[in-house]
Amino acid sequence: MKINTKVELGIVALTDIGIHSEDGTAVRSSDIARRQNISQKYLEQILLVLRQGKFVRSHKGIYGGYRLSRPANKILLCDILNTLDNNILANTYEKCDGHSDGIRESVNNCLWSNLNSNMLRFIEKMTLDDLIKEYKQGLAEEQNYMYYI
């Protein structure tokens, strides 16, 4: 599966907003861009798409920025992917034109169809909250390492 940069950075930006807005404060795009090493201009384009998809709300003013529009455990990964790139969840294979000996169709049905189905089931269950928890768990494990010299 190929994930384009827009999708990857959109998920990263949403995760960053989810982590840094837990206390109710809005997250500035400049802070996201700096923390995640993303071009500010490109990030603004992605945030516009995420706002149109109703994943984030923007707030103007001195304390302005972005907040999630609903709790992270209510934002499904499949919805994010569909908003950022509606082709990503499309079938990865072409239907046979009827001129093959059946091997191609068998491979498509057995391999690609099952792979697509499994991937869809996986991302239909995964939420933004799962990504946030994974990050926090990794951060906690990092802080628990003890170095002896």
Coordinates of N, CA and C in Angstrom, one line a residue:
M1 N 0.8 -1.2 0.0 CA 0.0 0.0 0.0 C 0.9 1.2 0.0
K2 N 0.6 2.2 -0.8 CA 1.3 3.4 -0.9 C 0.5 4.5 -0.2
I3 N 1.2 5.1 0.7 CA 0.6 6.2 1.5 C 1.3 7.5 1.0
N4 N 0.5 8.5 0.5 CA 1.2 9.7 0.1 C 1.5 10.6 1.3
T5 N 2.3 11.6 1.0 CA 2.8 12.5 2.1 C 1.6 13.2 2.7
K6 N 0.7 13.6 1.9 CA -0.5 14.4 2.5 C -1.2 13.5 3.5
V7 N -1.4 12.2 3.3 CA -2.1 11.4 4.2 C -1.2 11.2 5.5
E8 N 0.0 10.9 5.3 CA 0.9 10.7 6.4 C 1.0 11.9 7.3
L9 N 1.2 13.1 6.7 CA 1.3 14.3 7.5 C 0.0 14.7 8.1
G10 N -1.1 14.4 7.4 CA -2.4 14.7 8.0 C -2.7 13.9 9.3
I11 N -2.3 12.6 9.3 CA -2.4 11.8 10.5 C -1.5 12.2 11.6
V12 N -0.3 12.6 11.2 CA 0.7 13.1 12.2 C 0.2 14.4 12.8
A13 N -0.4 15.3 12.0 CA -0.9 16.6 12.5 C -2.1 16.4 13.4
L14 N -3.0 15.5 13.0 CA -4.1 15.2 13.9 C -3.7 14.6 15.2
T15 N -2.7 13.7 15.2 CA -2.2 13.1 16.4 C -1.5 14.2 17.3
D16 N -0.8 15.1 16.7 CA -0.1 16.2 17.4 C -1.2 17.0 18.0
I17 N -2.2 17.4 17.3 CA -3.3 18.2 17.9 C -4.0 17.5 19.0
G18 N -4.3 16.2 18.8 CA -4.9 15.4 19.9 C -4.1 15.4 21.2
I19 N -2.8 15.3 21.0 CA -1.9 15.2 22.2 C -1.8 16.6 22.9
H20 N -1.6 17.6 22.1 CA -1.3 18.9 22.7 C -2.5 19.8 23.0
S21 N -3.7 19.2 22.7 CA -4.9 20.0 23.0 C -5.8 19.3 24.1
E22 N -5.2 18.3 24.7 CA -6.0 17.5 25.7 C -6.4 18.4 26.9
D23 N -5.7 19.5 27.2 CA -6.1 20.3 28.3 C -7.1 21.4 27.8
G24 N -7.5 21.4 26.5 CA -8.5 22.3 26.0 C -7.8 23.5 25.3
T25 N -6.5 23.6 25.3 CA -5.9 24.7 24.6 C -5.8 24.4 23.1
A26 N -5.9 25.5 22.3 CA -5.8 25.3 20.8 C -4.3 25.2 20.5
V27 N -4.0 24.4 19.4 CA -2.7 24.2 19.0 C -2.4 25.0 17.7
R28 N -1.4 25.8 17.7 CA -1.0 26.6 16.6 C -0.3 25.8 15.5
S29 N -0.7 26.1 14.3 CA -0.1 25.3 13.2 C 1.4 25.5 13.1
S30 N 1.9 26.7 13.5 CA 3.4 26.9 13.6 C 4.1 26.0 14.6
D31 N 3.4 25.7 15.7 CA 4.0 24.8 16.7 C 4.0 23.3 16.1
I32 N 2.9 22.9 15.4 CA 2.9 21.6 14.8 C 4.0 21.5 13.8
A33 N 4.1 22.5 12.9 CA 5.1 22.5 11.9 C 6.5 22.4 12.4
R34 N 6.8 23.1 13.5 CA 8.1 23.0 14.1 C 8.3 21.7 14.8
R35 N 7.4 21.2 15.6 CA 7.6 19.9 16.3 C 7.7 18.7 15.3
Q36 N 6.9 18.8 14.2 CA 6.9 17.6 13.3 C 7.8 17.8 12.0
N37 N 8.5 19.0 12.0 CA 9.3 19.3 10.8 C 8.6 19.2 9.5
I38 N 7.5 20.0 9.5 CA 6.6 20.0 8.3 C 6.6 21.5 7.8
S39 N 6.6 21.7 6.5 CA 6.4 23.0 5.9 C 5.1 23.6 6.4
Q40 N 5.2 24.8 6.9 CA 4.0 25.5 7.4 C 2.9 25.7 6.3
K41 N 3.4 26.0 5.1 CA 2.4 26.2 4.0 C 1.7 24.9 3.7
Y42 N 2.5 23.9 3.6 CA 1.9 22.6 3.3 C 0.9 22.1 4.4
L43 N 1.4 22.3 5.6 CA 0.5 21.9 6.7 C -0.8 22.7 6.7
E44 N -0.8 24.0 6.4 CA -2.0 24.7 6.3 C -3.0 24.2 5.3
Q45 N -2.4 23.7 4.2 CA -3.3 23.1 3.2 C -3.9 21.8 3.7
I46 N -3.2 21.0 4.4 CA -3.7 19.8 5.0 C -4.7 20.1 6.1
L47 N -4.4 21.0 6.9 CA -5.4 21.4 8.0 C -6.7 21.9 7.4
L48 N -6.6 22.6 6.3 CA -7.9 23.0 5.6 C -8.7 21.8 5.2
V49 N -8.1 20.8 4.7 CA -8.8 19.6 4.3 C -9.4 18.9 5.5
L50 N -8.6 18.9 6.6 CA -9.1 18.2 7.8 C -10.2 19.0 8.5
R51 N -10.2 20.4 8.3 CA -11.2 21.2 8.8 C -12.5 21.0 8.0
Q52 N -12.4 20.9 6.7 CA -13.5 20.6 5.8 C -14.1 19.3 6.1
G53 N -13.2 18.3 6.5 CA -13.7 17.0 6.9 C -14.3 16.9 8.3
K54 N -14.3 18.0 9.0 CA -14.8 18.1 10.3 C -14.1 17.3 11.4
F55 N -12.7 17.2 11.2 CA -11.9 16.6 12.2 C -11.3 17.6 13.2
V56 N -11.1 18.8 12.7 CA -10.6 19.9 13.6 C -11.5 21.1 13.4
R57 N -11.4 22.0 14.4 CA -12.0 23.3 14.4 C -10.9 24.3 14.6
S58 N -11.0 25.4 13.8 CA -10.0 26.4 14.0 C -10.5 27.5 14.9
H59 N -9.7 28.1 15.6 CA -10.0 29.2 16.5 C -9.1 30.4 16.3
K60 N -9.7 31.6 16.1 CA -8.9 32.8 15.8 C -8.5 33.5 17.1
G61 N -7.6 34.4 16.9 CA -7.2 35.2 18.1 C -5.9 34.9 18.7
I62 N -5.6 35.6 19.7 CA -4.3 35.4 20.4 C -4.0 34.0 20.9
Y63 N -5.1 33.3 21.3 CA -5.0 31.9 21.8 C -5.6 31.0 20.8
G64 N -5.5 31.4 19.5 CA -6.1 30.6 18.4 C -5.3 29.4 18.0
G65 N -5.8 28.6 17.2 CA -5.2 27.4 16.7 C -6.2 26.4 16.4
Y66 N -5.8 25.1 16.5 CA -6.7 24.0 16.2 C -7.0 23.1 17.3
R67 N -8.2 22.6 17.4 CA -8.6 21.6 18.3 C -9.3 20.5 17.6
L68 N -9.4 19.3 18.1 CA -10.2 18.3 17.6 C -11.6 18.6 17.7
S69 N -12.4 18.3 16.7 CA -13.8 18.7 16.7 C -14.7 17.7 17.5
R70 N -14.1 16.5 17.8 CA -14.8 15.5 18.6 C -13.7 14.7 19.4
P71 N -14.1 13.9 20.4 CA -13.0 13.2 21.1 C -12.2 12.3 20.1
A72 N -11.0 12.1 20.5 CA -10.1 11.3 19.6 C -10.6 9.8 19.5
N73 N -11.3 9.3 20.5 CA -11.8 7.9 20.4 C -13.0 7.8 19.5
K74 N -13.5 9.0 18.9 CA -14.6 9.0 18.0 C -14.1 9.3 16.6
I75 N -12.8 9.4 16.4 CA -12.3 9.7 15.1 C -11.6 8.5 14.5
L76 N -12.3 7.9 13.5 CA -11.8 6.6 13.0 C -10.7 6.9 11.9
L77 N -9.7 6.0 11.9 CA -8.6 6.1 10.9 C -9.2 6.0 9.5
C78 N -10.1 5.1 9.3 CA -10.7 5.0 7.9 C -11.3 6.3 7.4
D79 N -11.9 7.0 8.3 CA -12.5 8.3 7.9 C -11.5 9.4 7.6
I80 N -10.4 9.3 8.3 CA -9.3 10.3 8.1 C -8.7 9.9 6.7
L81 N -8.4 8.6 6.4 CA -7.8 8.2 5.2 C -8.7 8.6 4.0
N82 N -10.0 8.4 4.1 CA -11.0 8.7 3.1 C -11.0 10.2 2.8
T83 N -10.9 11.0 3.8 CA -10.9 12.5 3.7 C -9.7 13.0 3.0
L84 N -8.5 12.4 3.4 CA -7.2 12.9 2.8 C -6.9 12.3 1.4
D85 N -7.4 11.1 1.2 CA -7.2 10.5 -0.1 C -8.2 9.4 -0.3
N86 N -9.2 9.7 -1.1 CA -10.3 8.7 -1.2 C -10.0 7.5 -2.1
N87 N -8.8 7.5 -2.7 CA -8.4 6.3 -3.4 C -7.6 5.3 -2.6
I88 N -7.2 5.7 -1.4 CA -6.3 4.8 -0.6 C -7.0 3.5 -0.2
L89 N -8.3 3.6 0.0 CA -9.0 2.4 0.4 C -9.7 1.6 -0.8
A90 N -9.4 2.1 -2.0 CA -9.9 1.4 -3.2 C -9.2 0.1 -3.4
N91 N -9.9 -0.8 -4.1 CA -9.2 -2.1 -4.4 C -7.9 -1.9 -5.1
T92 N -6.9 -2.7 -4.7 CA -5.6 -2.6 -5.3 C -5.3 -3.4 -6.5
Y93 N -6.4 -4.0 -7.0 CA -6.2 -4.8 -8.2 C -7.3 -4.5 -9.2
E94 N -7.0 -4.8 -10.5 CA -7.9 -4.7 -11.6 C -8.7 -6.0 -11.8
K95 N -9.9 -5.9 -12.1 CA -10.7 -7.1 -12.5 C -10.1 -7.7 -13.8
C96 N -10.2 -9.0 -13.9 CA -9.7 -9.6 -15.1 C -10.7 -9.3 -16.2
D97 N -10.1 -9.3 -17.4 CA -10.9 -9.0 -18.6 C -11.5 -10.2 -19.2
G98 N -11.3 -11.4 -18.6 CA -11.8 -12.6 -19.2 C -10.9 -13.4 -20.1
H99 N -9.8 -12.8 -20.4 CA -8.8 -13.4 -21.4 C -7.7 -14.1 -20.7
S100 N -7.7 -14.3 -19.4 CA -6.6 -15.0 -18.7 C -7.0 -16.5 -18.5
D101 N -6.1 -17.2 -18.1 CA -6.3 -18.6 -17.8 C -6.9 -18.9 -16.5
G102 N -7.2 -17.9 -15.7 CA -7.9 -18.0 -14.4 C -6.9 -17.9 -13.3
I103 N -5.6 -18.0 -13.5 CA -4.6 -17.8 -12.5 C -4.6 -16.4 -11.9
R104 N -4.7 -15.5 -12.8 CA -4.7 -14.1 -12.4 C -5.9 -13.8 -11.5
E105 N -7.0 -14.3 -11.9 CA -8.3 -14.0 -11.1 C -8.2 -14.7 -9.8
S106 N -7.6 -15.9 -9.8 CA -7.4 -16.7 -8.5 C -6.5 -15.9 -7.5
V107 N -5.4 -15.4 -8.1 CA -4.5 -14.6 -7.3 C -5.2 -13.4 -6.7
N108 N -5.9 -12.7 -7.6 CA -6.6 -11.5 -7.2 C -7.6 -11.8 -6.1
N109 N -8.4 -12.8 -6.2 CA -9.4 -13.2 -5.3 C -8.8 -13.7 -3.9
C110 N -7.8 -14.5 -4.0 CA -7.2 -15.1 -2.8 C -6.3 -14.1 -2.1
L111 N -5.5 -13.4 -2.8 CA -4.5 -12.5 -2.2 C -5.0 -11.1 -2.0
W112 N -5.2 -10.4 -3.1 CA -5.5 -8.9 -3.0 C -6.9 -8.7 -2.4
S113 N -7.8 -9.4 -2.7 CA -9.2 -9.2 -2.1 C -9.1 -9.4 -0.6
N114 N -8.5 -10.5 -0.1 CA -8.4 -10.8 1.3 C -7.5 -9.7 2.0
L115 N -6.4 -9.3 1.3 CA -5.6 -8.2 1.9 C -6.4 -6.9 2.1
N116 N -7.1 -6.6 1.1 CA -8.0 -5.4 1.2 C -9.0 -5.5 2.3
S117 N -9.7 -6.6 2.4 CA -10.7 -6.9 3.4 C -10.1 -6.8 4.8
N118 N -8.9 -7.4 5.0 CA -8.3 -7.4 6.3 C -7.8 -6.0 6.7
M119 N -7.3 -5.2 5.7 CA -6.9 -3.9 6.0 C -8.1 -3.0 6.4
L120 N -9.1 -3.1 5.6 CA -10.3 -2.4 5.9 C -10.9 -2.7 7.3
R121 N -10.9 -3.9 7.7 CA -11.4 -4.3 9.0 C -10.5 -3.7 10.1
F122 N -9.2 -3.7 9.9 CA -8.2 -3.1 10.8 C -8.4 -1.6 11.0
I123 N -8.5 -0.9 9.9 CA -8.6 0.6 10.0 C -10.0 1.1 10.4
E124 N -11.0 0.2 10.2 CA -12.3 0.6 10.7 C -12.5 0.6 12.2
K125 N -11.6 -0.2 12.8 CA -11.6 -0.3 14.3 C -10.6 0.7 15.0
M126 N -9.6 1.1 14.2 CA -8.5 2.0 14.8 C -9.0 3.4 14.9
T127 N -8.7 4.1 16.0 CA -9.1 5.5 16.2 C -7.8 6.3 16.4
L128 N -8.1 7.6 16.3 CA -7.0 8.5 16.6 C -6.5 8.4 18.0
D129 N -7.4 8.0 18.9 CA -7.0 7.8 20.3 C -6.0 6.6 20.4
D130 N -6.1 5.6 19.5 CA -5.1 4.5 19.5 C -3.7 5.0 19.2
L131 N -3.7 5.9 18.2 CA -2.4 6.5 17.8 C -1.8 7.3 18.9
I132 N -2.6 8.1 19.6 CA -2.2 8.9 20.7 C -1.6 8.1 21.8
K133 N -2.4 7.0 22.2 CA -1.9 6.1 23.2 C -0.6 5.4 22.9
E134 N -0.5 5.0 21.6 CA 0.8 4.4 21.2 C 2.0 5.4 21.4
Y135 N 1.8 6.6 21.0 CA 2.8 7.6 21.2 C 3.2 7.8 22.6
K136 N 2.2 7.9 23.5 CA 2.4 8.1 24.9 C 3.1 6.9 25.5
Q137 N 2.7 5.7 25.1 CA 3.3 4.5 25.6 C 4.8 4.5 25.2
G138 N 5.1 4.8 24.0 CA 6.5 4.9 23.5 C 7.3 5.9 24.3
L139 N 6.7 7.0 24.6 CA 7.3 8.1 25.3 C 7.6 7.7 26.7
A140 N 6.7 7.0 27.3 CA 6.9 6.5 28.7 C 8.0 5.4 28.8
E141 N 8.0 4.5 27.8 CA 9.1 3.5 27.8 C 10.4 4.2 27.6
E142 N 10.5 5.2 26.7 CA 11.7 5.9 26.5 C 12.3 6.6 27.8
Q143 N 11.3 7.1 28.6 CA 11.7 7.7 29.9 C 12.1 6.8 31.0
N144 N 11.7 5.5 30.8 CA 12.0 4.5 31.8 C 13.4 3.8 31.6
Y145 N 14.1 4.1 30.5 CA 15.4 3.5 30.3 C 16.4 4.1 31.3
M146 N 17.2 3.3 31.9 CA 18.2 3.7 32.9 C 19.5 3.4 32.3
Y147 N 20.4 4.4 32.2 CA 21.7 4.2 31.7 C 22.7 4.2 32.8
Y148 N 23.6 3.2 32.8 CA 24.7 3.2 33.8 C 26.0 3.3 33.1
I149 N 26.9 4.1 33.7 CA 28.2 4.3 33.1 C 29.2 3.8 34.1

